Coordinates of N, CA, C and O in Angstrom, one line a residue:
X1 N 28.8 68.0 262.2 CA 28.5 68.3 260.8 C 29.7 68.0 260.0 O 30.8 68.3 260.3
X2 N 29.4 67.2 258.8 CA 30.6 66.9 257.7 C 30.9 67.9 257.0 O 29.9 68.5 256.5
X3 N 32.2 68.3 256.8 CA 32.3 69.5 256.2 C 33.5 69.1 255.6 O 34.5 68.6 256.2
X4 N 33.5 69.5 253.7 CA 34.5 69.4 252.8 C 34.7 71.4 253.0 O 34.0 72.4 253.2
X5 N 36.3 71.1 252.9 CA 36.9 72.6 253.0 C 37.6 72.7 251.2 O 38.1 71.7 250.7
X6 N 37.6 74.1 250.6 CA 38.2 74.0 249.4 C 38.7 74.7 249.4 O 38.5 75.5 250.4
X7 N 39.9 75.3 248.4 CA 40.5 76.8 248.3 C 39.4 77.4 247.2 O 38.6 76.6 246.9
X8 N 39.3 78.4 246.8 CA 38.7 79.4 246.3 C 39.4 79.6 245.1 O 40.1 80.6 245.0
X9 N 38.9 78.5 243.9 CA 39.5 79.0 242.6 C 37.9 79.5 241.7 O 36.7 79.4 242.0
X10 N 38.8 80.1 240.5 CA 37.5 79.9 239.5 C 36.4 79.1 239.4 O 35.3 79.4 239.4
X11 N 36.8 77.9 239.2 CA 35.7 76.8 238.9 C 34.6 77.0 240.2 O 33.6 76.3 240.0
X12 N 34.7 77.7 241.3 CA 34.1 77.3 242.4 C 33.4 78.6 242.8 O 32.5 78.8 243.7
X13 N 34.2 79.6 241.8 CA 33.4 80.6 242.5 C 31.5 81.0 242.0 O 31.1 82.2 242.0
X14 N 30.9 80.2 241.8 CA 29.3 79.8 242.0 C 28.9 79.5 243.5 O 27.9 79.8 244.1
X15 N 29.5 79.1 243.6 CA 29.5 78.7 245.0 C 29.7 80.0 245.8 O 28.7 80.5 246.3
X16 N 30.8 80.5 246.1 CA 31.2 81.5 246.3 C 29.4 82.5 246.1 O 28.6 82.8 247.0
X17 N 29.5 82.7 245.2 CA 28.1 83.9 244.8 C 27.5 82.8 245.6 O 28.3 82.6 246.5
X18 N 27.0 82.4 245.7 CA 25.5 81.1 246.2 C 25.3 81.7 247.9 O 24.3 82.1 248.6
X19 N 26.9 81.6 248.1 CA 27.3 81.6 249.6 C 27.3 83.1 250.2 O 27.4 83.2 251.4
X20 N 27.2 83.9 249.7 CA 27.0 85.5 249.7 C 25.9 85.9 249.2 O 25.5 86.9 249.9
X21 N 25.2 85.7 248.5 CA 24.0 85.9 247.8 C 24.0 87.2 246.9 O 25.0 87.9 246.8
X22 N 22.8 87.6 246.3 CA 22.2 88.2 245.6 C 23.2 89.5 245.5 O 23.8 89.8 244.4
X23 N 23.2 90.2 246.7 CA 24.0 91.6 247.2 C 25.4 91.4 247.9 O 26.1 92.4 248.1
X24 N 25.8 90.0 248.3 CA 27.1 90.1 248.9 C 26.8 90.1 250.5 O 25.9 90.6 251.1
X25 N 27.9 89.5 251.0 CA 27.5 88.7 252.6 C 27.5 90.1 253.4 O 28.4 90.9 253.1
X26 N 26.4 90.5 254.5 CA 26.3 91.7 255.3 C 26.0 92.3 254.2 O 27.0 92.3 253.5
X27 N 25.0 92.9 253.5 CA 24.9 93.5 252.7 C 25.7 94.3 251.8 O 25.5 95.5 251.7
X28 N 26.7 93.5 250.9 CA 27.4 94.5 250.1 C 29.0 94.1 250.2 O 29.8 94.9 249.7
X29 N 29.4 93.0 251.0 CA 30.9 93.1 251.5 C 30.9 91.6 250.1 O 30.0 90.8 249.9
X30 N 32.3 91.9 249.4 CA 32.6 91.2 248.9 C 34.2 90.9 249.0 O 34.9 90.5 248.0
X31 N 34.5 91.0 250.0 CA 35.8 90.6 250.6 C 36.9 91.9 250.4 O 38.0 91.7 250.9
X32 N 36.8 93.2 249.8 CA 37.3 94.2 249.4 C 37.9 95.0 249.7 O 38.9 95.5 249.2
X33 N 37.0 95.3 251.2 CA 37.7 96.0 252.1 C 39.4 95.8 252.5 O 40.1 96.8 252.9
X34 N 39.8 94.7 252.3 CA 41.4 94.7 253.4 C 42.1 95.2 251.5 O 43.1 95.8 251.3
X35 N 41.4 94.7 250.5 CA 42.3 94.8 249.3 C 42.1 96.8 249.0 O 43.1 97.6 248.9
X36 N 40.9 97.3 248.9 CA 40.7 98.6 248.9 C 40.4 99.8 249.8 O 40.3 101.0 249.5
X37 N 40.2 99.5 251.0 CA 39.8 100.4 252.2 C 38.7 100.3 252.2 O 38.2 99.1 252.1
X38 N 37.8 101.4 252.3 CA 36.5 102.6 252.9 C 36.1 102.8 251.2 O 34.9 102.9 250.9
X39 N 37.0 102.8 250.3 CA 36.3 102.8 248.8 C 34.9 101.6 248.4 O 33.9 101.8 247.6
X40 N 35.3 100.6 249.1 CA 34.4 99.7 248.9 C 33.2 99.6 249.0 O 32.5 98.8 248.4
X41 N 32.8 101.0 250.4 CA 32.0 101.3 250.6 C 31.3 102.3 249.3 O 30.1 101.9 249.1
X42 N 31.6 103.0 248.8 CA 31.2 103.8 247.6 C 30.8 103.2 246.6 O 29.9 103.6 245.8
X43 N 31.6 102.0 246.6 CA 31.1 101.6 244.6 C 30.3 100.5 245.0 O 30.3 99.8 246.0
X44 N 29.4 100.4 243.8 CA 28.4 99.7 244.0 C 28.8 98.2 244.2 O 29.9 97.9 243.7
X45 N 28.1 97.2 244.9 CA 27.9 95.5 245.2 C 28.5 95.0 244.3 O 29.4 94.2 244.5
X46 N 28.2 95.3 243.2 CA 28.4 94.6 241.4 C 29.7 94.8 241.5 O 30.4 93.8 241.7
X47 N 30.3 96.3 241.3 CA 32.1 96.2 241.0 C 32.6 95.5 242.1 O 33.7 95.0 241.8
X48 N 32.2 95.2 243.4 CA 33.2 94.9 244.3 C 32.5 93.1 243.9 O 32.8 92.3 244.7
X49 N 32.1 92.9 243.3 CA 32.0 91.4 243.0 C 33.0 90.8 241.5 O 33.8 89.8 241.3
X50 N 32.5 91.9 240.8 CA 33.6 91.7 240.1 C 35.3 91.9 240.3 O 36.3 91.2 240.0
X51 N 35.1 93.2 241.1 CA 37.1 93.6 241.5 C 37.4 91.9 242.1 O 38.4 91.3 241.9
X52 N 36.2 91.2 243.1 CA 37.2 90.1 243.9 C 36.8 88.6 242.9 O 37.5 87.6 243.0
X53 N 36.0 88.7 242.2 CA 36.4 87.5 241.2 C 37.3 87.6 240.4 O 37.8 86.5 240.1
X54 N 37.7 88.7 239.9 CA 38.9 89.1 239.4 C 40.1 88.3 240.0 O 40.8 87.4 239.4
X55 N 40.1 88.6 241.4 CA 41.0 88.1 242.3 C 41.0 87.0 242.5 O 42.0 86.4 242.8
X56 N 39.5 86.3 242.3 CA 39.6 84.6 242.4 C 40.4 84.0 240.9 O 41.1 83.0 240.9
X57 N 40.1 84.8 239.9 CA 40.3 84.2 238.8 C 42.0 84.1 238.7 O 42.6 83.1 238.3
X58 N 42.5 85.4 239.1 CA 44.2 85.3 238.9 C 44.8 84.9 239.4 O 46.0 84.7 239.1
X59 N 44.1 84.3 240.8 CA 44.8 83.6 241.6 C 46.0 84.1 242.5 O 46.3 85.3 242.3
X60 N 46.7 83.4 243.6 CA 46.4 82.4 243.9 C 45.2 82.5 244.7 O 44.8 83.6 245.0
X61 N 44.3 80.9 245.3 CA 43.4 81.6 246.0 C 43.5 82.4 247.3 O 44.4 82.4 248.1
X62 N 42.4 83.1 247.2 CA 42.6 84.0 248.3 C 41.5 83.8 249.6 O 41.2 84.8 250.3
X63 N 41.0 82.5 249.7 CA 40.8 81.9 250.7 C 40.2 79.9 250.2 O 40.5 79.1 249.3
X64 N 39.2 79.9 251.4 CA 38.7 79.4 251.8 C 37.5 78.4 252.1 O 37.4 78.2 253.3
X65 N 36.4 77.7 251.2 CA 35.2 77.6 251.1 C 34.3 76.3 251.7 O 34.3 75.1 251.3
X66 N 33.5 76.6 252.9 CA 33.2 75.2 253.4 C 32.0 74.4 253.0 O 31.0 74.9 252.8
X67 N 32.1 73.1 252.9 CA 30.6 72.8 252.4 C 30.2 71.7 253.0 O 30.9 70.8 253.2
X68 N 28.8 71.7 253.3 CA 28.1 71.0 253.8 C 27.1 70.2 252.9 O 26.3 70.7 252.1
X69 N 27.4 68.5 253.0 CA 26.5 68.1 251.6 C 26.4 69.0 250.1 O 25.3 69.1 249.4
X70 N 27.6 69.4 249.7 CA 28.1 70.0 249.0 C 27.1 71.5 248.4 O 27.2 71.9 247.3
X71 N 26.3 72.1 249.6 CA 26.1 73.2 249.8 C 27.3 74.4 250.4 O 28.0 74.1 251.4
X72 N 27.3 75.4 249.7 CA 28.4 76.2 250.4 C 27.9 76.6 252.0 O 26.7 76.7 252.0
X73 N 28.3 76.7 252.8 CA 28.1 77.2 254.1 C 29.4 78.2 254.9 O 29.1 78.7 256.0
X74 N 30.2 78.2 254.6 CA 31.4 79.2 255.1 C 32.4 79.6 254.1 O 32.5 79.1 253.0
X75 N 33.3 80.8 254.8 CA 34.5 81.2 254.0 C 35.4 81.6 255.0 O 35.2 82.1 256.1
X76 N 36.2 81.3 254.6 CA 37.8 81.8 255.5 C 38.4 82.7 254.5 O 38.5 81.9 253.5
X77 N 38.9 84.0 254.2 CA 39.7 84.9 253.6 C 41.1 84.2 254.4 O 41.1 84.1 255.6
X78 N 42.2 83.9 253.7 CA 43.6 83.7 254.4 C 44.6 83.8 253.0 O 44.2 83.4 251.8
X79 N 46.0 84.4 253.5 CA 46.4 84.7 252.2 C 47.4 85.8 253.2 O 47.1 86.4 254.2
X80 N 49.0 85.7 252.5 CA 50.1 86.6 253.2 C 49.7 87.9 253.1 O 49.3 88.5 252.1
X81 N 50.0 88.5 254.6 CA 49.5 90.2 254.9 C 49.6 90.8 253.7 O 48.6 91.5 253.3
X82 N 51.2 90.8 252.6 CA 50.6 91.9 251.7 C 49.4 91.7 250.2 O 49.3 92.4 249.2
X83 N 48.9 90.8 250.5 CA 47.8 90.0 249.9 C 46.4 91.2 249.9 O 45.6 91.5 249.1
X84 N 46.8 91.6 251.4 CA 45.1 93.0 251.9 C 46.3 94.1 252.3 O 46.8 94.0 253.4
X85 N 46.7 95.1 251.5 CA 47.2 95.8 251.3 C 46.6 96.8 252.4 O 47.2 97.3 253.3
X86 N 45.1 97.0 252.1 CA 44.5 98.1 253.2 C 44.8 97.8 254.7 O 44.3 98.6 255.4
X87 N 45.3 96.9 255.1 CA 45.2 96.3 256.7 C 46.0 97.4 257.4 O 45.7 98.1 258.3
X88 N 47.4 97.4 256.6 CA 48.7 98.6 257.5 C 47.9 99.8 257.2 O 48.8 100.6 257.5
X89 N 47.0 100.4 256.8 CA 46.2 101.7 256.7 C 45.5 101.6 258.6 O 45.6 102.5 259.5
X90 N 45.1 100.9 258.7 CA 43.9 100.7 259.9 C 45.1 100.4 261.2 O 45.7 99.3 261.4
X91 N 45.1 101.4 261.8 CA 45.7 101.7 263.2 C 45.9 100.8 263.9 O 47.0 100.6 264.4
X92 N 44.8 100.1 264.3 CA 44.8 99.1 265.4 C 45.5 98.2 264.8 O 46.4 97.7 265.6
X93 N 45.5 97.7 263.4 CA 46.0 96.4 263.2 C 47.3 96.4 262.5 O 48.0 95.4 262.2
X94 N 47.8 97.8 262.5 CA 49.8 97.6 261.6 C 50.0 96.6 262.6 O 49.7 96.5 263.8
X95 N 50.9 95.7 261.4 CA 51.8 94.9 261.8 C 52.7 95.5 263.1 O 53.0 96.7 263.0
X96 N 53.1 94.9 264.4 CA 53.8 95.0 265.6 C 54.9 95.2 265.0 O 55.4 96.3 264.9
X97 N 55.4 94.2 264.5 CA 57.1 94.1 264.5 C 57.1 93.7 262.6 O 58.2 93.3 262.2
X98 N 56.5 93.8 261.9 CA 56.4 93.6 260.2 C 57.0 92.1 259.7 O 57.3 91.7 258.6
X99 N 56.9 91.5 261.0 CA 57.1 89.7 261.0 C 56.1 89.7 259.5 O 55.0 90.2 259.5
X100 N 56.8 88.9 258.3 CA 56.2 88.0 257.5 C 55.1 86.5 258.0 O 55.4 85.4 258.4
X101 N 53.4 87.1 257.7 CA 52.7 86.2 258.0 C 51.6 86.4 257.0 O 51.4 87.2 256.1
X102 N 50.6 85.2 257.4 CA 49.9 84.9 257.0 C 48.7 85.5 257.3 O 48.7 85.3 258.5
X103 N 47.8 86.1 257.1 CA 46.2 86.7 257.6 C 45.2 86.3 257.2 O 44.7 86.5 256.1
X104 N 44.5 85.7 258.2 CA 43.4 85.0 258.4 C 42.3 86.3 258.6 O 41.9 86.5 259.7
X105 N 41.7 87.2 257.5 CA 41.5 88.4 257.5 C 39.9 88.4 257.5 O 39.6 89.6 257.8
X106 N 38.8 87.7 257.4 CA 37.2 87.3 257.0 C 37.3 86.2 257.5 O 38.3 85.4 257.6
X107 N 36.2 85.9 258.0 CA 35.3 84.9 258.3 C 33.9 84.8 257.7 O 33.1 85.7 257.9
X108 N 33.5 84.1 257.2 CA 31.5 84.4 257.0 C 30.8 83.1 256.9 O 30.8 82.4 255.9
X109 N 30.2 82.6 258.3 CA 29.4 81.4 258.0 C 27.7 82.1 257.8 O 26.9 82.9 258.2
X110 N 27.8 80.9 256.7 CA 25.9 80.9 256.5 C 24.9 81.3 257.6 O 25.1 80.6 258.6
X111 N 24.0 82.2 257.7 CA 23.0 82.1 258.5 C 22.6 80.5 259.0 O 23.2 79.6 258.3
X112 N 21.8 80.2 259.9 CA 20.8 78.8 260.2 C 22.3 77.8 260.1 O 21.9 76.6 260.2
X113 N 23.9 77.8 260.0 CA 24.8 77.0 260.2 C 25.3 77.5 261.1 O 25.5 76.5 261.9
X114 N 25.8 78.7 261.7 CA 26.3 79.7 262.8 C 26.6 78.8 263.9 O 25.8 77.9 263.9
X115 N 27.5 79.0 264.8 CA 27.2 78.2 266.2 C 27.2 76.7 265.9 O 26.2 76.1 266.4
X116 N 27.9 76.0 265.2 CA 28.0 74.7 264.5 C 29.3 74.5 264.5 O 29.4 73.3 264.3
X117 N 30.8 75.2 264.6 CA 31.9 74.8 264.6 C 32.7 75.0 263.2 O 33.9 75.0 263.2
X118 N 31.6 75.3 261.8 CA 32.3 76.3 261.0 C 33.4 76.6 261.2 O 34.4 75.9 260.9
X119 N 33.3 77.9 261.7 CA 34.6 78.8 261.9 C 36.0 78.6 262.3 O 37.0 79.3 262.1
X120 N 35.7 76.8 263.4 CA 36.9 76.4 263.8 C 37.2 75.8 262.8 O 38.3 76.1 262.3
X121 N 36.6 75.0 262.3 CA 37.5 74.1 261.0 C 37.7 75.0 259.8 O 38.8 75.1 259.2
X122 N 36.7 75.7 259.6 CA 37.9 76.8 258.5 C 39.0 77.1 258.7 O 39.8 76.8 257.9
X123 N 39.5 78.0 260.3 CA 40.6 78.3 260.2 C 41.4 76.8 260.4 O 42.4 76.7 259.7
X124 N 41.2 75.7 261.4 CA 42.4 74.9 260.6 C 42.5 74.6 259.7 O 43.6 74.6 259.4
X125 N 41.6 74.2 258.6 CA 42.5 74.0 257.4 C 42.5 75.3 257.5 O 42.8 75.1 258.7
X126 N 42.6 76.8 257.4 CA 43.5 77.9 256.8 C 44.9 77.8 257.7 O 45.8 78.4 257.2
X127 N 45.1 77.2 258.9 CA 46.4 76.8 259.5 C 47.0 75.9 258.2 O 48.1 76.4 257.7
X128 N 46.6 74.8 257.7 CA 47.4 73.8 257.0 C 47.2 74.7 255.4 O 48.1 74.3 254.6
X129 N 46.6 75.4 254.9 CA 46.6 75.9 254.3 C 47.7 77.2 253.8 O 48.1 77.5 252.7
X130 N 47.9 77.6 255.0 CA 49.2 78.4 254.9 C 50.4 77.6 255.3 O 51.4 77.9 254.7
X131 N 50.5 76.9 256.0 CA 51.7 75.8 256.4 C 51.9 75.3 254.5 O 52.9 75.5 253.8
X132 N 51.1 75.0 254.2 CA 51.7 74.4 252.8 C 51.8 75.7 251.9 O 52.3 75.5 250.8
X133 N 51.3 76.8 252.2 CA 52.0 78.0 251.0 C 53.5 78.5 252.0 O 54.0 79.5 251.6
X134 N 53.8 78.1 252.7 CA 55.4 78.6 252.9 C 55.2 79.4 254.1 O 56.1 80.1 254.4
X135 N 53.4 79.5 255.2 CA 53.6 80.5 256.0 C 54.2 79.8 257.6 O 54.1 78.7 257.9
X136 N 54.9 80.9 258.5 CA 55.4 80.4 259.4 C 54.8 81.1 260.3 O 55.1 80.7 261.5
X137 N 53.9 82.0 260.1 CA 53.4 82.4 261.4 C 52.2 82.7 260.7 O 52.3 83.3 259.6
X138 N 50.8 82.2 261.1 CA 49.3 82.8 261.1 C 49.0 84.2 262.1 O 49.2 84.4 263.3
X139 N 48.3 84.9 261.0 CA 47.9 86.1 262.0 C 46.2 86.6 262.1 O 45.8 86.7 260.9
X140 N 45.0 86.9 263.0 CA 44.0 87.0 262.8 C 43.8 88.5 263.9 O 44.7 89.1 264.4
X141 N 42.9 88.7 264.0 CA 42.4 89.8 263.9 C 41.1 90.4 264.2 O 40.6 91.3 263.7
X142 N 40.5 89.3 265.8 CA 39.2 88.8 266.2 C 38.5 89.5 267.0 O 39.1 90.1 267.9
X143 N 36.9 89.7 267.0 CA 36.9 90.8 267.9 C 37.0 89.7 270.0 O 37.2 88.5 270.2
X144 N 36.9 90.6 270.6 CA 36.8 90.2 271.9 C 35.4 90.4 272.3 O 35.2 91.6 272.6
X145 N 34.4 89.7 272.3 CA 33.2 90.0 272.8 C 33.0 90.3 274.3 O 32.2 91.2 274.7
X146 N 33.8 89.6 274.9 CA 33.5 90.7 276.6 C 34.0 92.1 276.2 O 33.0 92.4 275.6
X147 N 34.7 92.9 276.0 CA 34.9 93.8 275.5 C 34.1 94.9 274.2 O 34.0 96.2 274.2
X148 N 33.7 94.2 273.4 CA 32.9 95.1 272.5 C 31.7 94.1 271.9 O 31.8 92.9 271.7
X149 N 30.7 94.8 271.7 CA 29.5 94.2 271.4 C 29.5 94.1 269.8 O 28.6 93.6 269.2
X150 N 30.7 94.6 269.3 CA 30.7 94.3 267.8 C 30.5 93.0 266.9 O 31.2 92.0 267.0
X151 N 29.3 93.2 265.9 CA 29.7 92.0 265.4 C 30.7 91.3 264.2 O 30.7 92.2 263.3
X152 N 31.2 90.8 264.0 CA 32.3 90.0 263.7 C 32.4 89.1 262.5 O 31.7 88.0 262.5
X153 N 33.3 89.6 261.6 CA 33.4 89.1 260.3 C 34.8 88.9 260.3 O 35.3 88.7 259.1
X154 N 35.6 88.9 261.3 CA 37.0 88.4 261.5 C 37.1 87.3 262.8 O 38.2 87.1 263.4
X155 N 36.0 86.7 263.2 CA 35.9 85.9 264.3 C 35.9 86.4 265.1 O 35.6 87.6 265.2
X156 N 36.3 85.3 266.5 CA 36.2 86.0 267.8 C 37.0 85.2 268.7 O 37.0 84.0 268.8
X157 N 37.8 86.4 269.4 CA 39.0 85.6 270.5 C 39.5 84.4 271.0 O 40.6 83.9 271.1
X158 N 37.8 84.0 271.4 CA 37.8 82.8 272.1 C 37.9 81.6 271.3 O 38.1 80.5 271.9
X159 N 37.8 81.8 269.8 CA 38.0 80.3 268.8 C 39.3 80.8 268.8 O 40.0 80.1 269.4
X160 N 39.8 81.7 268.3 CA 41.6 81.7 268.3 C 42.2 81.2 269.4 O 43.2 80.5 269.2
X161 N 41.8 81.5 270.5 CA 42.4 80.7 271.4 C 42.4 79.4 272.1 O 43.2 78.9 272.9
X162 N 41.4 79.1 271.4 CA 41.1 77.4 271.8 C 42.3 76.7 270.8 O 43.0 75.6 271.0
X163 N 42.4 77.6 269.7 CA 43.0 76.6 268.9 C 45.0 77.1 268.5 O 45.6 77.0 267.5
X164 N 45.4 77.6 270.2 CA 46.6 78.0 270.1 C 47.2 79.5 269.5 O 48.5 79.6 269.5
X165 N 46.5 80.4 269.2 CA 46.9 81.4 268.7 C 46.7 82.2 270.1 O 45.9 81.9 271.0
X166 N 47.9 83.5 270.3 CA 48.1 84.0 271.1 C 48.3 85.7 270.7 O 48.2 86.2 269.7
X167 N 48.7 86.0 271.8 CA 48.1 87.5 271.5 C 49.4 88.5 271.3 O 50.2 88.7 272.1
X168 N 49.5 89.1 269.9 CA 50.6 90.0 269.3 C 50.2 91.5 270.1 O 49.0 91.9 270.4
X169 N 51.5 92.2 270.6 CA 51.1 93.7 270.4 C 50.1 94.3 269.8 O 50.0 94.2 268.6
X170 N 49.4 95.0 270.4 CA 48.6 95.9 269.5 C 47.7 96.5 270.3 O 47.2 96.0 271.3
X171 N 47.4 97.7 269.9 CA 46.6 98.9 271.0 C 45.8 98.9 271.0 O 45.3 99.9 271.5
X172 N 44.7 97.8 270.7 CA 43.3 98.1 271.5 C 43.3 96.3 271.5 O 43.7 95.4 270.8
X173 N 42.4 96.5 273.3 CA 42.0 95.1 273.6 C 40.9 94.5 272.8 O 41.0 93.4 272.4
X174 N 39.7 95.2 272.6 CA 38.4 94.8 271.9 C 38.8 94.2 270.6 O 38.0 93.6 269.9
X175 N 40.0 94.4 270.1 CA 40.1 93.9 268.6 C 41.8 93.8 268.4 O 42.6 94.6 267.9
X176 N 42.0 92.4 269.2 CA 44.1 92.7 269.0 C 44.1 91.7 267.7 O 43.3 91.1 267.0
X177 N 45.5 91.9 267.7 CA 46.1 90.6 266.5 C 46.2 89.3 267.9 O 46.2 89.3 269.1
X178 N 46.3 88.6 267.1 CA 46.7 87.3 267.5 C 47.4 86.5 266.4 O 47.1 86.6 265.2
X179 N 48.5 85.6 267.0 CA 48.9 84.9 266.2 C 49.0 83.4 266.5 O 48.7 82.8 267.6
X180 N 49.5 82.7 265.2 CA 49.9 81.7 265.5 C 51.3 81.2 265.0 O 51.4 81.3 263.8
X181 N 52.4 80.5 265.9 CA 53.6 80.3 265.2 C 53.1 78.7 264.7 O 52.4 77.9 265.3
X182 N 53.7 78.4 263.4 CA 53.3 77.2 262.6 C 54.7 76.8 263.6 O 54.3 76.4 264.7
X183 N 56.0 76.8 263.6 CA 57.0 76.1 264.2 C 55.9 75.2 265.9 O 56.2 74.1 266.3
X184 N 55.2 75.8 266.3 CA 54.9 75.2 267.7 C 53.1 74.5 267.3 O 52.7 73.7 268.1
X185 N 52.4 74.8 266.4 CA 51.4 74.1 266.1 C 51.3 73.2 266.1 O 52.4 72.6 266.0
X186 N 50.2 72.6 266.4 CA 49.7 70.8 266.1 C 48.4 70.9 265.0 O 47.3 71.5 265.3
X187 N 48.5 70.4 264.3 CA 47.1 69.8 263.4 C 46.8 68.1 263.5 O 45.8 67.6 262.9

């Protein structure tokens, strides 16, 4: 599949809505959660569309947009850890050692594109994507499917590892960090 990758400014966020739909991708998530917690859950679809176009509009982007024959079909959220403020709240995922990185925090491919390779070329460009904002380490946050039956809006182990990211401290196996050092990468 040919896929144009973009960052996520204003001009594009139509696309953005197109690519989420009516109510927001999984019903209701408009990327919020790592910026506000469990609040996102309370306020209605609408404010959390507005709070994160807000965020598209001031920039910088705060991810990622894939397109197919210039249909939207994916998103990568990536953007330095204190970018999702809520992340050091959630146990499993504080930072190990408070290394300065980058977080590859969302994932969301289109229904009927899924299982197409999406998800890996999002995160590389979000690898060259943070390599060109100044990041030296990528960090993600994937579930483990032999381990939990969860489904996954931060990816899954096995594309992080195909593509060189390795495994940070962190207390639970079903859902570690992983990283990637930009010094040892290849693109």
């Amino acid at each position: 599949m040919e896929l144009t990758i973009r960052p996520l400014t204003a001009e594009l966020w139509p696309d953005f809505e197109a690519l989420f739909g009516e109510n927001g991708a999984r019903s209701g998530c408009w990327c919020m959660y790592w910026q506000i917690g469990s609040l996102y859950r309370r306020r209605a679809p609408t404010q959390n569309r507005a709070a994160f176009r807000s965020v598209v509009e001031t920039g910088p982007p705060p991810g990622l947009l894939a397109f197919a024959d210039a249909r939207p079909v994916g998103w990568c959220q990536i953007g330095p850890r204190p970018s999702i403020p809520h992340i050091d709240r959630v146990w499993r995922l504080r930072s190990p050692d408070h290394k300065p990185v980058w977080s590859v925090s969302c994932l969301y491919i289109a229904k009927g594109i899924r299982r197409r390779g999406v998800a890996s070329r999002l995160i590389e460009a979000a690898i060259d994507f943070g390599r060109a904002g100044g990041a030296t380490t990528i960090e993600a946050y994937p579930i483990d499917r032999r381990l939990s039956p969860s489904s996954s809006s931060t990816g899954f182990v096995t594309t992080f590892e195909r593509l060189g990211f390795r495994y940070a401290p962190s207390p639970t196996p079903e859902r570690p960090i992983m990283r990637l050092d930009l010094g040892q990468a290849s693109s």
